[in-house]
Amino acid sequence: MLQLNFRSISEKLPGDKWLDLFNTHWPAYKAWFQSKGAVNHPDLKTCIANLERYMPEMMPTYHRLCNLTDNDPIAARFLTGFQPPAYISGCSQAVWEQTPMLVRNYDYHPHLSEGTLMQSAWNGTKVIATGDCLSGVVDGMNEHGLVASLTFGGRKVVGKGFGIPFILRYVLEFCSNVEEGVRALCRIPSHMAYNVMLLDKTSSFKMVQLSPDHAPVITDMPVSTNHQSKIDWPEHAKFSKTVEREKFLLEQLAMPQQNSHGIADAFLQSPLFNRRYNDGFGTIYTAVYKPLEGSVELRWPEQTLHQSFADFKEVTINITYTEKIQVPLPVYNEPAYAEVSTPASYEDANYWVDYGKSWANGNHSQLAGQVAKTIVDSLGLADKIDINKLVEKFTTDDKCRGQIPWEMLADVWANIGNYYKNEN
């Protein structure tokens, strides 16, 4: 059983309340940032230059945040949002057009969530958003009625660009409709693959597939889970049930007599609502954004938090997460699409679940070798890399702090090529 104090904070400009948030979460972020070697790669000067190039309007806010942290150089590097370490979340989302509404589940580990819904006006536009990375957001809405939300794109590629929470913050601060949001997303590079859903109060919406290795793909898809045009990472697809969730959502939208309440309630059902918290894949909250009303609901099976621009209350609620279902929920058991095939070597191993459990129990390296071996074999390097040395490199105490199985796997995958070069 895990618990999270979910806070609602209202502060027009970053000040004492933001600083309290920073002081609460910065030690963990700093340890994670340092453990991945990201502090000076690239250096602060390069990161600031990229922030000025791609999001110049954010510079006054950036300097304000740095001043609040006494210009700590590591915090200054982190707060640029440029070229962060690789990280992976889950998530599902859907748009309901009739009375514009965006619903999403945020899937992650409760202990790695900031658990903060903040109302602000950092750059003159009111924004209500769920925070991440101290100045970024994973979903939110502005007073113009623009809603933005993300899901992981299900690809291993890592490139040059900004962390997606920082990009979404920019979109909500400076865009007023879907068209403007799409232009911003197409202009600012993302360092990993993500699906961003945009919706405004006219019911206009777009789903934009971002990736560092190709141009953004703009679609009219009303749902997204954790893949893009095709399954690029079958092991991750199997673990996260991304195709099953997408199919479930599309069928929910197509149901006769469906309405906005039915769509929102579906996100509290399996396969959308996940309880694999110890595996790093549990639903932290369901968010329901209604741009015409300027309101958002954060929902859990046992309670709901209502907030709006007209009536935003600063409250803290305690959420308890358990892998046991307290009230039986409808279960969707439709099989996955045929193209989600898993290599034979994965059929019986169930690496993701076993590895997540070993991680939760503190056995960081027990199955890391098995995962690393699979990666090495897939890259044709089985005879060229010492698995034991590789596991030791990525499971030292300083490397493990703040990570969950998906993040460590992303770390190994992103760095295995460099490791091979350095060893040879």
XYZ file of C-alpha atoms in Angstrom:
424
model
C 0.000 0.000 0.000
C 1.368 3.396 -1.057
C 0.190 6.882 -0.160
C 0.511 10.318 -1.738
C -0.542 13.708 -0.397
C -2.038 15.398 -3.450
C -1.890 19.188 -3.099
C -3.737 21.990 -4.859
C -1.734 25.239 -4.869
C -2.611 28.690 -6.183
C 0.188 31.206 -6.780
C 0.123 33.757 -9.586
C 3.904 34.111 -9.935
C 6.565 31.716 -8.655
C 7.219 32.623 -5.035
C 7.155 31.049 -1.599
C 4.743 28.265 -2.563
C 6.780 27.264 -5.600
C 9.941 27.417 -3.495
C 8.353 25.090 -0.948
C 7.574 22.693 -3.798
C 11.166 22.989 -4.991
C 12.622 22.335 -1.537
C 10.393 19.275 -1.141
C 11.301 17.579 -4.415
C 14.681 18.984 -5.419
C 16.836 16.529 -3.395
C 15.339 13.582 -5.295
C 15.492 15.344 -8.667
C 19.077 16.408 -8.014
C 20.167 12.873 -7.096
C 18.485 11.517 -10.236
C 19.974 14.245 -12.432
C 23.493 13.781 -11.068
C 23.339 9.987 -11.179
C 22.635 10.103 -14.925
C 25.591 12.410 -15.609
C 23.319 15.079 -17.087
C 24.603 18.084 -15.125
C 27.299 19.044 -17.635
C 26.201 17.137 -20.715
C 25.381 19.490 -22.282
C 26.641 22.344 -20.146
C 24.532 25.133 -18.673
C 25.514 27.672 -21.323
C 24.365 25.365 -24.128
C 21.092 24.611 -22.370
C 20.277 28.287 -21.795
C 21.095 29.034 -25.439
C 18.611 26.381 -26.576
C 15.945 27.679 -24.205
C 16.439 31.181 -25.630
C 16.284 29.803 -29.165
C 13.147 27.676 -28.877
C 11.185 29.224 -25.992
C 12.452 32.805 -25.586
C 9.208 33.939 -23.939
C 10.021 31.648 -20.988
C 13.283 33.401 -20.139
C 11.849 35.884 -17.559
C 10.149 33.004 -15.729
C 13.296 30.889 -15.977
C 15.407 33.634 -14.382
C 12.797 34.111 -11.657
C 12.893 30.406 -10.820
C 16.698 30.425 -10.752
C 16.726 33.429 -8.425
C 14.348 31.631 -6.053
C 16.832 28.743 -5.874
C 19.735 31.117 -5.112
C 21.038 30.454 -8.631
C 22.126 26.927 -7.797
C 23.994 25.907 -10.989
C 22.641 22.342 -11.014
C 19.078 23.585 -10.515
C 19.644 26.185 -13.248
C 20.719 23.427 -15.638
C 17.739 21.249 -14.674
C 15.181 24.053 -15.014
C 16.116 24.775 -18.629
C 14.386 21.481 -19.446
C 16.921 20.823 -22.203
C 18.341 17.349 -22.699
C 17.201 15.682 -19.460
C 17.895 11.998 -18.794
C 15.537 9.473 -20.356
C 12.350 8.762 -18.430
C 9.219 6.782 -19.223
C 5.629 6.935 -18.021
C 2.490 5.185 -19.199
C -0.884 6.966 -19.587
C -4.060 6.831 -21.696
C -6.121 9.736 -23.006
C -9.194 10.471 -25.101
C -11.134 13.451 -26.452
C -14.934 13.724 -26.356
C -16.025 16.226 -29.010
C -19.752 16.762 -28.402
C -19.215 18.859 -25.288
C -15.445 19.284 -25.436
C -13.704 17.194 -22.808
C -10.303 15.560 -22.472
C -9.902 12.616 -20.103
C -6.599 11.032 -19.216
C -5.036 8.553 -16.809
C -1.541 9.297 -15.565
C 0.300 6.026 -14.919
C 3.532 6.075 -12.943
C 4.868 5.284 -9.461
C 3.229 7.318 -6.644
C 6.568 8.024 -4.975
C 7.881 9.599 -8.186
C 4.908 11.923 -8.658
C 4.982 15.511 -7.387
C 1.298 15.171 -6.552
C 0.576 18.847 -7.220
C -2.188 20.641 -9.103
C -1.187 24.282 -9.474
C -3.122 27.352 -10.568
C -0.779 30.073 -11.795
C -0.325 32.970 -14.214
C 3.431 32.989 -14.717
C 3.215 34.855 -18.005
C -0.154 36.588 -17.756
C -2.331 33.618 -18.765
C -4.050 31.609 -16.050
C -3.091 27.938 -16.084
C -4.277 24.964 -14.048
C -1.943 22.007 -14.496
C -0.522 18.916 -12.857
C 3.144 19.572 -12.247
C 6.256 17.622 -13.130
C 9.979 18.456 -13.104
C 9.208 21.483 -10.860
C 8.333 23.827 -13.717
C 6.863 21.439 -16.276
C 3.421 19.829 -16.588
C 2.041 16.463 -17.699
C -1.481 17.766 -18.354
C -3.279 21.071 -17.933
C -5.563 23.782 -19.264
C -5.327 27.547 -19.672
C -7.978 30.245 -19.336
C -8.390 30.421 -23.120
C -9.748 26.874 -23.048
C -6.698 25.089 -24.480
C -6.037 21.665 -22.925
C -2.775 19.751 -23.384
C -1.904 16.252 -22.191
C 0.755 13.646 -22.933
C 1.301 9.915 -23.178
C 4.613 8.119 -23.704
C 5.103 7.168 -27.356
C 6.413 3.665 -26.733
C 9.756 4.060 -28.508
C 13.315 3.631 -27.202
C 14.843 6.451 -29.239
C 16.450 9.285 -27.261
C 17.765 12.410 -29.006
C 18.439 16.102 -28.587
C 15.613 18.255 -27.334
C 13.545 19.277 -24.335
C 11.755 17.147 -21.810
C 8.088 17.024 -22.775
C 6.794 18.514 -19.462
C 8.703 21.728 -20.204
C 7.271 21.868 -23.727
C 3.711 21.426 -22.471
C 4.257 24.211 -19.938
C 5.256 26.516 -22.787
C 2.207 25.535 -24.866
C -0.182 26.340 -22.021
C 1.583 29.601 -21.175
C 1.678 31.042 -24.687
C -0.891 29.319 -26.936
C -4.637 29.965 -26.957
C -5.991 27.315 -29.336
C -5.145 24.019 -31.015
C -3.665 25.616 -34.135
C -1.175 27.654 -32.106
C -0.381 24.639 -29.934
C 0.395 22.469 -32.953
C 2.756 25.096 -34.345
C 4.641 25.247 -31.059
C 4.906 21.446 -30.816
C 6.228 21.247 -34.375
C 8.866 23.888 -33.670
C 10.271 22.740 -30.302
C 12.274 19.484 -30.334
C 11.340 16.705 -27.900
C 14.135 14.447 -26.629
C 11.894 11.346 -26.532
C 8.790 9.990 -28.250
C 5.481 11.310 -26.904
C 1.885 11.658 -28.027
C 0.445 15.062 -27.168
C -3.305 15.636 -27.274
C -4.573 19.178 -27.761
C -8.205 20.263 -27.347
C -9.808 23.701 -27.182
C -13.240 25.034 -26.290
C -14.400 24.969 -29.941
C -14.035 21.146 -29.865
C -11.076 21.392 -32.236
C -8.456 18.780 -31.385
C -5.279 17.202 -32.701
C -3.038 14.420 -31.532
C 0.622 15.145 -32.315
C 3.183 12.341 -32.357
C 6.592 13.694 -31.374
C 9.916 11.920 -31.710
C 13.540 13.071 -31.908
C 14.261 11.027 -35.051
C 11.472 12.256 -37.340
C 9.224 15.237 -37.971
C 6.061 15.580 -35.868
C 3.057 13.647 -37.164
C -0.265 15.512 -36.808
C -3.325 13.276 -36.607
C -7.085 13.394 -35.954
C -6.866 10.363 -33.688
C -9.150 11.018 -30.677
C -7.235 8.655 -28.369
C -3.652 7.786 -27.561
C -1.943 5.257 -25.350
C 1.719 4.194 -25.497
C 2.573 3.645 -29.133
C 2.579 5.726 -32.278
C 1.842 4.616 -35.840
C 3.097 1.089 -35.176
C 4.388 -1.029 -32.320
C 8.061 -0.146 -32.054
C 8.797 -1.800 -28.700
C 6.804 -5.081 -28.451
C 8.032 -5.933 -24.941
C 6.818 -2.597 -23.611
C 3.574 -2.929 -25.573
C 2.918 -6.316 -23.987
C 3.621 -5.075 -20.473
C 1.569 -1.879 -20.783
C -1.256 -3.361 -22.904
C -1.099 -0.263 -25.066
C -3.057 -1.727 -27.998
C -5.727 -3.213 -25.751
C -6.202 0.174 -24.085
C -6.389 1.994 -27.411
C -8.944 -0.487 -28.766
C -11.003 -0.214 -25.579
C -11.077 3.597 -25.840
C -12.072 3.603 -29.503
C -14.905 1.194 -28.763
C -16.055 3.335 -25.858
C -16.213 6.417 -28.097
C -18.178 4.480 -30.741
C -20.786 3.053 -28.384
C -24.394 4.048 -29.173
C -25.868 6.429 -26.609
C -22.409 7.109 -25.175
C -21.993 10.360 -23.281
C -19.317 12.362 -21.497
C -20.052 10.733 -18.137
C -19.638 7.256 -19.609
C -16.297 8.147 -21.175
C -14.970 9.617 -17.934
C -16.161 6.613 -15.927
C -14.440 4.241 -18.358
C -11.072 5.553 -17.198
C -11.700 4.006 -13.778
C -12.094 0.586 -15.410
C -9.603 -2.040 -16.489
C -7.638 -1.987 -18.769
C -7.290 1.818 -18.439
C -7.062 1.969 -14.655
C -3.930 0.106 -13.572
C -2.939 -1.080 -10.102
C 0.584 -2.369 -10.754
C 2.090 0.277 -8.513
C 5.092 -1.748 -7.393
C 5.937 -2.310 -11.052
C 5.911 1.451 -11.692
C 2.720 1.197 -13.764
C -0.183 2.285 -11.592
C -2.770 4.980 -12.243
C -1.911 8.017 -10.106
C -5.077 9.909 -11.063
C -7.720 10.365 -13.739
C -8.030 13.957 -14.995
C -11.198 15.256 -16.655
C -10.734 18.638 -18.373
C -13.779 20.630 -19.531
C -12.601 23.758 -21.391
C -16.057 25.326 -21.806
C -16.465 25.309 -18.026
C -12.826 26.088 -17.280
C -12.864 23.148 -14.874
C -10.919 20.012 -14.069
C -11.752 16.963 -11.980
C -9.068 14.737 -10.540
C -10.654 11.381 -9.904
C -9.829 8.266 -7.921
C -12.080 5.255 -7.293
C -13.029 6.539 -3.837
C -12.988 10.325 -4.260
C -13.022 13.270 -6.683
C -11.405 16.711 -6.525
C -13.218 19.538 -8.372
C -11.288 22.674 -9.358
C -11.889 25.541 -11.771
C -10.628 28.992 -12.677
C -13.767 30.447 -11.101
C -13.428 28.472 -7.873
C -9.970 27.084 -7.106
C -9.434 25.904 -3.528
C -6.089 25.164 -1.928
C -6.501 21.728 -0.381
C -4.454 18.621 0.364
C -6.000 15.194 0.067
C -4.424 11.886 0.984
C -4.613 9.194 -1.680
C -3.998 5.543 -0.848
C -2.875 3.265 -3.667
C -3.289 -0.468 -3.412
C -2.900 -3.300 -5.864
C -5.986 -4.952 -4.380
C -9.308 -3.859 -5.837
C -11.538 -2.549 -3.080
C -14.665 -2.338 -5.253
C -14.822 -4.715 -8.240
C -14.586 -2.820 -11.506
C -15.661 -3.977 -14.976
C -12.836 -5.822 -16.703
C -12.183 -5.673 -20.407
C -10.748 -8.973 -21.689
C -10.696 -8.487 -25.434
C -7.453 -9.889 -26.959
C -4.816 -7.543 -28.360
C -4.374 -6.786 -32.031
C -2.538 -9.481 -33.917
C 0.437 -7.236 -34.710
C 1.397 -7.033 -31.034
C 3.479 -10.159 -31.206
C 6.113 -10.801 -28.568
C 9.409 -12.542 -29.376
C 9.514 -16.133 -28.169
C 12.266 -15.330 -25.674
C 9.786 -13.154 -23.784
C 6.811 -15.480 -23.749
C 7.545 -17.238 -20.475
C 9.969 -14.878 -18.777
C 7.570 -12.008 -18.014
C 10.595 -9.790 -17.403
C 8.733 -6.580 -16.760
C 6.639 -7.844 -13.863
C 9.388 -9.901 -12.228
C 11.906 -7.117 -12.597
C 9.505 -4.572 -11.139
C 8.895 -6.784 -8.106
C 12.604 -7.332 -7.545
C 13.091 -3.575 -7.764
C 10.328 -2.891 -5.260
C 11.929 -5.409 -2.901
C 15.300 -3.693 -3.156
C 16.967 -6.368 -5.328
C 18.088 -3.884 -7.954
C 20.450 -6.164 -9.834
C 18.758 -9.548 -9.480
C 17.069 -9.450 -12.861
C 18.942 -6.502 -14.357
C 21.357 -9.021 -15.851
C 18.500 -10.825 -17.556
C 17.158 -7.600 -19.032
C 20.640 -6.445 -20.054
C 21.337 -9.816 -21.692
C 18.151 -9.528 -23.747
C 19.142 -6.056 -24.931
C 22.695 -7.151 -25.746
C 21.421 -10.201 -27.672
C 18.986 -8.072 -29.675
C 21.836 -5.750 -30.688
C 24.078 -8.635 -31.737
C 26.667 -7.838 -29.048
C 26.379 -11.031 -27.004
C 30.019 -11.949 -27.530
C 31.356 -8.414 -27.172
C 29.988 -7.056 -23.887
C 30.650 -8.287 -20.363
C 27.132 -8.547 -18.894
C 28.382 -8.481 -15.311
C 30.265 -5.234 -15.855
C 27.268 -3.724 -17.625
C 24.917 -4.623 -14.782
C 27.367 -3.293 -12.201
C 27.611 0.000 -14.060
C 23.849 0.542 -14.106
C 22.911 -0.813 -10.667
C 25.273 1.028 -8.349
C 23.535 2.808 -5.473
C 23.951 6.275 -6.954
C 22.530 5.085 -10.254
C 19.519 3.433 -8.646
C 18.200 6.292 -6.570
C 14.889 7.594 -7.830
C 14.556 5.088 -10.643
C 11.924 2.481 -11.403
C 12.243 -0.483 -13.811
C 11.212 1.392 -16.944
C 13.635 4.226 -16.261
C 16.540 1.904 -15.652
C 15.782 -0.043 -18.811
C 15.661 3.228 -20.762
C 18.965 4.172 -19.166
C 20.623 0.897 -20.181
C 19.220 1.034 -23.701
C 20.198 4.662 -24.278
C 23.761 4.141 -23.062
C 24.652 0.629 -24.148
C 26.209 1.801 -27.412
C 28.460 4.291 -25.620
C 29.338 1.640 -23.056
C 30.459 -0.734 -25.806
C 32.612 1.967 -27.414
C 34.238 2.889 -24.107
C 35.015 -0.737 -23.265
C 36.652 -1.227 -26.624
